[in-house]
CSV table of C-alpha atoms in Angstrom, one decimal:
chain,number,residue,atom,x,y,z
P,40,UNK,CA,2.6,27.0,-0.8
P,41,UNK,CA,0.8,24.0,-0.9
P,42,UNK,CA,0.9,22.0,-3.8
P,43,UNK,CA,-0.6,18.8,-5.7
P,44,UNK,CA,1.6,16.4,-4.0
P,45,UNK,CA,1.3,18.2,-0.6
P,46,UNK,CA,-1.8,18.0,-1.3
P,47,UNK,CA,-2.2,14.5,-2.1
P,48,UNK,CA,0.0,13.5,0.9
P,49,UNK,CA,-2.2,15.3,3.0
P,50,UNK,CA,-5.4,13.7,2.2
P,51,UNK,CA,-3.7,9.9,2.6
P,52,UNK,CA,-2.6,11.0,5.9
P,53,UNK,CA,-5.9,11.8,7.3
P,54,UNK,CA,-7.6,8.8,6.2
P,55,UNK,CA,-4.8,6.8,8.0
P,56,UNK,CA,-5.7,9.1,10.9
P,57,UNK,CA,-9.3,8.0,10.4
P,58,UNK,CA,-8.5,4.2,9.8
P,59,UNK,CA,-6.7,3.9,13.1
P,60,UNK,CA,-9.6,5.6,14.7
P,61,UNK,CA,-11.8,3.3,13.5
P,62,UNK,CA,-9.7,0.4,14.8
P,63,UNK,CA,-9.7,1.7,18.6
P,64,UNK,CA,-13.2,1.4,18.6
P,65,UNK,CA,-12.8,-2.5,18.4
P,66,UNK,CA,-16.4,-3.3,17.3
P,67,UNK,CA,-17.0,-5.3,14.4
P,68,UNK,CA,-20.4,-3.7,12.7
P,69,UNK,CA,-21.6,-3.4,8.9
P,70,UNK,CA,-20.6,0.5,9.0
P,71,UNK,CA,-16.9,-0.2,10.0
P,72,UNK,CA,-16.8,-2.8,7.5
P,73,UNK,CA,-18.0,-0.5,4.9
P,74,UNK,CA,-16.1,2.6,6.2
P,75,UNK,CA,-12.9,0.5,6.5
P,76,UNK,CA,-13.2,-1.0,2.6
P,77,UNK,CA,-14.2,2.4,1.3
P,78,UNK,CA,-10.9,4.0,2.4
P,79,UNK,CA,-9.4,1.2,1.0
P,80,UNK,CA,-10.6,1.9,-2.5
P,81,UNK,CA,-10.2,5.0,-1.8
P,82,UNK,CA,-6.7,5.5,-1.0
P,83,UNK,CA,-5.5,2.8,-2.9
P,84,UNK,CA,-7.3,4.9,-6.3
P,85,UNK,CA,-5.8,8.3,-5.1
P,86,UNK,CA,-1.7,6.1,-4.8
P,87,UNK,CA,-2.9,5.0,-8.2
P,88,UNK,CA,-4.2,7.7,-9.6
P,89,UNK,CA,-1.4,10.3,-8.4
P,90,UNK,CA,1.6,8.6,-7.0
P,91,UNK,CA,1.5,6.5,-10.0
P,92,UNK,CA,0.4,8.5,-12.0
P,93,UNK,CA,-1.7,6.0,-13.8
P,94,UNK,CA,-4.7,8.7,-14.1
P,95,UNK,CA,-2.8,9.9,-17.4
P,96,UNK,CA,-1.1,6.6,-18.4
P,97,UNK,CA,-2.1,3.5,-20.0
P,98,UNK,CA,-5.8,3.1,-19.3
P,99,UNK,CA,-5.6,-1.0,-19.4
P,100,UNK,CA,-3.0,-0.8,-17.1
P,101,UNK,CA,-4.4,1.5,-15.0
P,102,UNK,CA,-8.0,-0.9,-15.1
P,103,UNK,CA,-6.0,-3.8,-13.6
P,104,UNK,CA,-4.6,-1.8,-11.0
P,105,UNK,CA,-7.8,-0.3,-9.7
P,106,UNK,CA,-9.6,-3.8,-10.3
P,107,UNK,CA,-7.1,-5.2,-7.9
P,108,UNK,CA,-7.6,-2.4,-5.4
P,109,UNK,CA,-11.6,-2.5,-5.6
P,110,UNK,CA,-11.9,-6.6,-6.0
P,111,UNK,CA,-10.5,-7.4,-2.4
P,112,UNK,CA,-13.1,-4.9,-0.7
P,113,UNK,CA,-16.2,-6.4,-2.7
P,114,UNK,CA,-14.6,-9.7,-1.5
P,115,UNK,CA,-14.7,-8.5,2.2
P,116,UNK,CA,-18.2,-7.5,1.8
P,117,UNK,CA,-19.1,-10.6,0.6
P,118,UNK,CA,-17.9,-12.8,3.1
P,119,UNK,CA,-19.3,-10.2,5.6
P,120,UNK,CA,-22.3,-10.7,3.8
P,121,UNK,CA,-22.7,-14.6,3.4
P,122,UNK,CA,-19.8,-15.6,5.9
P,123,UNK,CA,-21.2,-19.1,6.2
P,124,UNK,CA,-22.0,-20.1,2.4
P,125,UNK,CA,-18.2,-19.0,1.7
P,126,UNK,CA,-17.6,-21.4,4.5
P,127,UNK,CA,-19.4,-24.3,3.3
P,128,UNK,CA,-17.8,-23.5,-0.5
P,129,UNK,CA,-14.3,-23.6,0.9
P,130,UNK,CA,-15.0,-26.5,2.9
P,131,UNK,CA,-12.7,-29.7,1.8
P,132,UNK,CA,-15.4,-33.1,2.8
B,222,UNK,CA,-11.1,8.8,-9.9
B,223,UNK,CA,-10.8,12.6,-9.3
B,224,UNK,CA,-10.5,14.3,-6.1
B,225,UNK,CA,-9.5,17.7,-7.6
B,226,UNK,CA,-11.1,20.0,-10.6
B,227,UNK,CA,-10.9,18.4,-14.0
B,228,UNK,CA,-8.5,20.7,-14.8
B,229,UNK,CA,-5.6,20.1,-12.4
B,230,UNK,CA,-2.9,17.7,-13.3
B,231,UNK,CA,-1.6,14.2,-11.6
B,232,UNK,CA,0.8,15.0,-9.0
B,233,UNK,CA,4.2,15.0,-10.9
B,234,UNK,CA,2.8,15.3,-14.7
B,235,UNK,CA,4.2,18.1,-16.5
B,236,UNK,CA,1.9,18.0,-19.4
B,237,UNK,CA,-1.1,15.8,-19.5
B,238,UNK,CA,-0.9,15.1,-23.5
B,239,UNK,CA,2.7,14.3,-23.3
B,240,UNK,CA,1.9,11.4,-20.8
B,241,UNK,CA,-1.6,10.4,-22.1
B,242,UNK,CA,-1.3,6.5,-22.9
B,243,UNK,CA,2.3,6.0,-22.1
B,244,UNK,CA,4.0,3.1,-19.9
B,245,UNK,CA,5.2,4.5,-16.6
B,246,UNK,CA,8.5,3.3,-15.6
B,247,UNK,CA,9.7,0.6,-17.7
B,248,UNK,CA,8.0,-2.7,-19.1
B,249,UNK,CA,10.1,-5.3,-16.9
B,250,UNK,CA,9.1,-3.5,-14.1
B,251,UNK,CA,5.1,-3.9,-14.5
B,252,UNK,CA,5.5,-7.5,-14.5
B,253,UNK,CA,7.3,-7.6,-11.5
B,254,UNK,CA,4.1,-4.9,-10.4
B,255,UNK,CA,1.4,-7.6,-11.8
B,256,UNK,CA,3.2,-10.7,-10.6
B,257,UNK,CA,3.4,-8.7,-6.8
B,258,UNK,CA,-0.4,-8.2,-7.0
B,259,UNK,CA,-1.5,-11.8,-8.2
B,260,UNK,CA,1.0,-13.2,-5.5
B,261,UNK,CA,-0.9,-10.6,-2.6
B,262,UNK,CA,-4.0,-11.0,-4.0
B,263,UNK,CA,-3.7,-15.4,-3.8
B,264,UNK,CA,-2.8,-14.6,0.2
B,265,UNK,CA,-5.8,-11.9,0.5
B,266,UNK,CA,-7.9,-14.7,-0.2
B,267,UNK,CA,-6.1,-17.1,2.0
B,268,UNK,CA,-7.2,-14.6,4.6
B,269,UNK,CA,-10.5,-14.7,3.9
B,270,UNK,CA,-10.6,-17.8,3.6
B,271,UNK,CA,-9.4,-18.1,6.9
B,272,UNK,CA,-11.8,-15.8,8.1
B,273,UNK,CA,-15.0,-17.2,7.1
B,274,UNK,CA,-13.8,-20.1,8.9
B,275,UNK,CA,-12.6,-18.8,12.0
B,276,UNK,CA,-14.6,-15.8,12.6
B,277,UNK,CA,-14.2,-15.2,16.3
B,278,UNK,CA,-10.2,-15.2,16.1
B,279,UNK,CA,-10.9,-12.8,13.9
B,280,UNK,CA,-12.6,-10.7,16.0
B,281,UNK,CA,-10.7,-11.0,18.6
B,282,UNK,CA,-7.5,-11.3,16.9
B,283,UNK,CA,-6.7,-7.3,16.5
B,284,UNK,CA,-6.9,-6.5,19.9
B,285,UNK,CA,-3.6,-8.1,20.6
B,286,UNK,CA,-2.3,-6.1,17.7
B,287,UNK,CA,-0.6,-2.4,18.3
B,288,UNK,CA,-2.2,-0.4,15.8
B,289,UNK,CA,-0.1,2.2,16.7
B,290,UNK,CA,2.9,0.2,15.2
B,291,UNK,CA,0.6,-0.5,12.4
B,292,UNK,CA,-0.4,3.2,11.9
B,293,UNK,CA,3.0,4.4,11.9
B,294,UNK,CA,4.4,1.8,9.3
B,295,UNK,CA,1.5,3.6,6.9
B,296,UNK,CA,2.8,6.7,8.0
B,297,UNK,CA,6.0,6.2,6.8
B,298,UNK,CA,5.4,4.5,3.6
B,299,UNK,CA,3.0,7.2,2.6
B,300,UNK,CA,5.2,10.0,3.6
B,301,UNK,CA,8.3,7.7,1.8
B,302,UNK,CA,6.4,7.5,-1.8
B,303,UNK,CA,5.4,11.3,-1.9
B,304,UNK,CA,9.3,11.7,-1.9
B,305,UNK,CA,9.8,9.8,-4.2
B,306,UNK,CA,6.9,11.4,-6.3
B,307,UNK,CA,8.8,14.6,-5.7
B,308,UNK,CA,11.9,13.2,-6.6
B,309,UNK,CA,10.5,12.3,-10.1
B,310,UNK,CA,9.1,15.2,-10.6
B,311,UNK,CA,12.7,17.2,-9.6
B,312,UNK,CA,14.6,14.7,-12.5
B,313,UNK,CA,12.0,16.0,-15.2
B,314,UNK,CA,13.5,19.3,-14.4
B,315,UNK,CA,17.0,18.1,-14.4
B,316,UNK,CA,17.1,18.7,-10.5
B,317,UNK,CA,19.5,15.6,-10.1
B,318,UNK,CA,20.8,16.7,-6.8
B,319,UNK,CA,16.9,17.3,-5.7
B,320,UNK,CA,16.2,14.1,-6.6
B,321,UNK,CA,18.8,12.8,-4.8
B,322,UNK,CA,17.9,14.4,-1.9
B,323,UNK,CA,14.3,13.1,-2.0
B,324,UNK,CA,15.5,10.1,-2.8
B,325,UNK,CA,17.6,9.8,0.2
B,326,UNK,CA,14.7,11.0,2.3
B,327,UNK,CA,12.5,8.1,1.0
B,328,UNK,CA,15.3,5.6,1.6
B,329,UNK,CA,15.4,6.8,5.4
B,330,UNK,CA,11.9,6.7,5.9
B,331,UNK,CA,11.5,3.5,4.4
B,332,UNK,CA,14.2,2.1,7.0
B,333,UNK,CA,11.5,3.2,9.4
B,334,UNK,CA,9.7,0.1,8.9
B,335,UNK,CA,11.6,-2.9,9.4
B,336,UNK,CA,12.8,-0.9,12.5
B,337,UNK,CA,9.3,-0.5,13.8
B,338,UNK,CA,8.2,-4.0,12.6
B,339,UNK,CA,11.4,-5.2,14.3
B,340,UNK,CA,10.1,-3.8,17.9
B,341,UNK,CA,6.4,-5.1,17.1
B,342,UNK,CA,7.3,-8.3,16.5
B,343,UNK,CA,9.5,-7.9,19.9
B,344,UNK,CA,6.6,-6.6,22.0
B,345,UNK,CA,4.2,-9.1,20.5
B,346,UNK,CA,6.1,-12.1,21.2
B,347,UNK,CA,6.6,-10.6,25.0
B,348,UNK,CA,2.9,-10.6,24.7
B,349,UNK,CA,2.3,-14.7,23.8
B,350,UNK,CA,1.3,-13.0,20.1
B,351,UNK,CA,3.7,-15.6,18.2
B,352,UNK,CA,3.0,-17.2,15.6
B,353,UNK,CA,1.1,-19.7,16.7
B,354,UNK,CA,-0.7,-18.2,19.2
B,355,UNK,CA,-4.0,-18.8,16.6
B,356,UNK,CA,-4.6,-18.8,12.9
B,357,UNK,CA,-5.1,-14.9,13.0
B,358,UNK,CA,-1.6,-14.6,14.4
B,359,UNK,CA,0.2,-16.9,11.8
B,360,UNK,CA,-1.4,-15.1,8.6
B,361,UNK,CA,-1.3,-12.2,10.2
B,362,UNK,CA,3.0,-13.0,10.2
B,363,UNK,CA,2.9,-14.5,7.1
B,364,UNK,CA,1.2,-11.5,5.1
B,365,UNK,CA,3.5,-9.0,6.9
B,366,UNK,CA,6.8,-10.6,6.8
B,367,UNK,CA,6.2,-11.1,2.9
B,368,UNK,CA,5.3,-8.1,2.3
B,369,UNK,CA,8.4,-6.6,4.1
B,370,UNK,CA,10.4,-8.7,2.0
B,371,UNK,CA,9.1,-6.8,-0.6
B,372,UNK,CA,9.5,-3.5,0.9
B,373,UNK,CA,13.6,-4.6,1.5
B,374,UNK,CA,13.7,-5.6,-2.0
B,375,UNK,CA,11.5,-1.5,-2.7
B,376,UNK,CA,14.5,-0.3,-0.3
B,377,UNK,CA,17.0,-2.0,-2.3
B,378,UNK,CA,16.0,-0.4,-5.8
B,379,UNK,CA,15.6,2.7,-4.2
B,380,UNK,CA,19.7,2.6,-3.4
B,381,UNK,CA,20.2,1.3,-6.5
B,382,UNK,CA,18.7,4.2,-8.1
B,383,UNK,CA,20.1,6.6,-5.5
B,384,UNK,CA,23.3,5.7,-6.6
B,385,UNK,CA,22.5,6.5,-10.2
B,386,UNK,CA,20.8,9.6,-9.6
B,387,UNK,CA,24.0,10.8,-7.5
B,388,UNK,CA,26.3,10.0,-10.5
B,389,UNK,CA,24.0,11.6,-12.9
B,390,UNK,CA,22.5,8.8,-14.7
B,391,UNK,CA,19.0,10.2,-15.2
B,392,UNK,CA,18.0,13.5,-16.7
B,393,UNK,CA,14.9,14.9,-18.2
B,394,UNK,CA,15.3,12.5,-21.0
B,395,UNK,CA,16.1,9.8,-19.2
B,396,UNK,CA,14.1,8.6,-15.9
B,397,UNK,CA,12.6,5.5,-16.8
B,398,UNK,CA,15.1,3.6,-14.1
B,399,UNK,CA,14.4,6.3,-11.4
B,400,UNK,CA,10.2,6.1,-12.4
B,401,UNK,CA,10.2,2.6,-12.5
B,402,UNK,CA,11.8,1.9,-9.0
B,403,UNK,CA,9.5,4.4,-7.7
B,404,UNK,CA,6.4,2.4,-9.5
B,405,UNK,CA,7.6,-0.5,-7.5
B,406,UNK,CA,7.8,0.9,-4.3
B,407,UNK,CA,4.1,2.9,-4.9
B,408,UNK,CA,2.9,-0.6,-5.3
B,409,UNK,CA,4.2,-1.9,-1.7
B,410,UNK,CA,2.1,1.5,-0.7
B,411,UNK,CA,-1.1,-0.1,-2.3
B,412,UNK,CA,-0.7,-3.8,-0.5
B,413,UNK,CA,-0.2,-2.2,3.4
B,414,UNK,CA,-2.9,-0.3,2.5
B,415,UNK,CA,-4.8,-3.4,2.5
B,416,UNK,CA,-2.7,-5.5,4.8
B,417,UNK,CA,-3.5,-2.5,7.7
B,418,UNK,CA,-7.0,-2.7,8.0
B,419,UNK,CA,-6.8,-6.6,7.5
B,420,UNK,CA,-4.9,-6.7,10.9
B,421,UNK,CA,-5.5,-3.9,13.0
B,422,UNK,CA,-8.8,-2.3,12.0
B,423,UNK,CA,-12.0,-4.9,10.7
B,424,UNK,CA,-12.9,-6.9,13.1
C-alpha cells in the first residue's frame, strides 16, 4: 500500500525526471525558463509543506521558507525578462 | 500549498491539531535553517548577477555539465529525506529500531553524493571543465562545493542522531534532536533543488 510519504516521494521523483528532460533539450526559451522555475516552487513547496512538515507548523516560519523558495524564481524571471537593465544596475562605473 | 484533498494529513503528522502552530525540531536549529538560506540566497544572486553579465557562458555553460551526475545527486537526496520523514514518523510510534533503520538508510544514501560529486568533478576536469575554465564553471564549483559542505555537515547530524536513536534516546515524547536534524538535512533538499536547474537545466 501506497502511502502519503510514498506518495510524496513519488511525485518529487517525477519532476526530477521531468527537469532532467528539460535540460537535454539544451535550448534556452521563455517556456523552459518558466517550466524550469515552476518545478522549483513547486517542489521546493511540496519538501516544505510535507517533509517539513511546515503545512501544519508555525505559519511565519513556514512564510519565510516558501518566500525563499518562490523569491529566487521571480528573480530568474526577472533577469530573463530585463537581462540588460539588471546589467547596467549591477554595473560598478 | 496542497496537492492532496483538504482532508489528508502532512506526510508524518499524527494529528493535525496536535501540531497546528508548533516549532518543528528545535529553536537552535531554525537559525542554523535561516542563516543557511540567507547565506544560499546572497550566492543565488551572485549567480545571477553573473548571468546577466555573461549570458552566453551561460548558455553554453551546461552543456559541459553531466546532468546525469546532477540528476542522480537529486535522486538520492530526495529518496534520503523521505527516510528520514519515515524515520520520524517510526519514533512517534516508539519504533526506535525503525528509526534506526531509516535512519541508517538516509545516512547511506546521502554518502551517495560526495561519491558521485567526487567522480564529476573527476570527469569534468578530464574534460578542461575546471574551475576556471569560465565564470559559469567557477560559480558553478563554488555553489556546489558549499553546499556539499553543508550536506557533510546534514551527514554528520544524521550520525549523531543515529547514534542516539540506536541507544534509545528518543521516544514518542522526545524527538526534537532526531526532527531537528532531519529539518536540517530537508533544507539541503530545498537548496539542490535550486542549485540543479541553475547548472544543468536553464540555459
Amino acid at each position: 500500500m501506497i502511502g502519503h510519504a510514498e506518495k510524496i516521494w513519488l511525485v518529487l521523483i517525477g519532476l526530477t525526471f521531468v527537469g532532467a528532460a528539460l535540460g537535454e533539450t539544451g535550448h534556452a526559451s521563455w517556456l523552459l525558463t518558466m517550466t524550469v522555475v515552476s518545478l522549483i516552487a513547486f517542489k521546493g513547496g511540496i519538501v516544505i509543506d510535507y517533509y517539513m512538515e511546515m503545512r501544519s507548523a508555525n505559519q511565519r516560519m513556514r512564510n519565510i521558507l516558501r518566500l525563499f523558495i518562490i523569491l529566487i524564481p521571480v528573480l530568474v524571471i526577472l533577469i530573463h525578462a530585463w537581462g540588460d537593465e539588471f546589467r547596467q544596475l549591477t554595473t560598478l562605473n | 500549498m496542497r496537492i492532496f484533498s483538504s482532508n489528508s494529513l502532512p506526510v508524518a503528522v499524527d494529528t493535525k491539531t496536535t501540531l497546528q502552530g508548533r516549532i518543528p525540531g528545535n529553536s537552535g536549529i531554525w537559525v542554523g535553517i535561516f542563516c543557511v538560506l540567507v547565506e544560499f540566497f546572497m550566492l543565488f544572486c551572485v549567480y545571477l548577477v553573473a548571468k546577466a553579465h555573461n549570458p552566453e557562458a551561460f548558455l553554453t555553460g551546461p552543456n559541459k555539465l553531466v546532468t546525469l551526475a546532477g540528476t542522480t545527486i537529486t535522486l538520492l537526496l530526495l529518496t534520503s529525506g523521505y527516510c528520514m520523514v519515515k524515520a520520524v514518523n517510526a519514533i512517534r510510534i516508539n519504533k526506535n529500531q525503525s528509526a534506526l533503520r531509516w535512519i541508517i538508510m538516509a545516512i547511506v544514501l546521502g554518502f551517495g553524493y560526495p561519491i558521485v560529486k567526487y567522480y564529476e568533478i573527476r570527469w569534468n576536469i578530464d574534460h578542461g571543465v575546471h574551475g576556471e575554465a569560465g565564470v559559469f564553471y567557477t560559480v558553478y564549483y563554488y555553489l556546489t562545493l558549499n553546499h556539499l559542505v553543508h550536506v557533510c555537515w546534514g551527514l554528520l547530524g544524521l550520525m549523531w542522531v543515529a547514534v542516539h536513536t540506536g541507544a534509545g534516546s528518543y521516544s514518542s515524547d522526545n524527538y526534537s534532536g532526531l526532527e531537528a536534524a532531519a529539518l536540517y538535512w530537508h533544507t539541503t533538499d530545498i537548496i539542490w533543488l535550486v542549485i540543479f536547474p541553475f547548472f544543468y537545466i536553464l540555459r
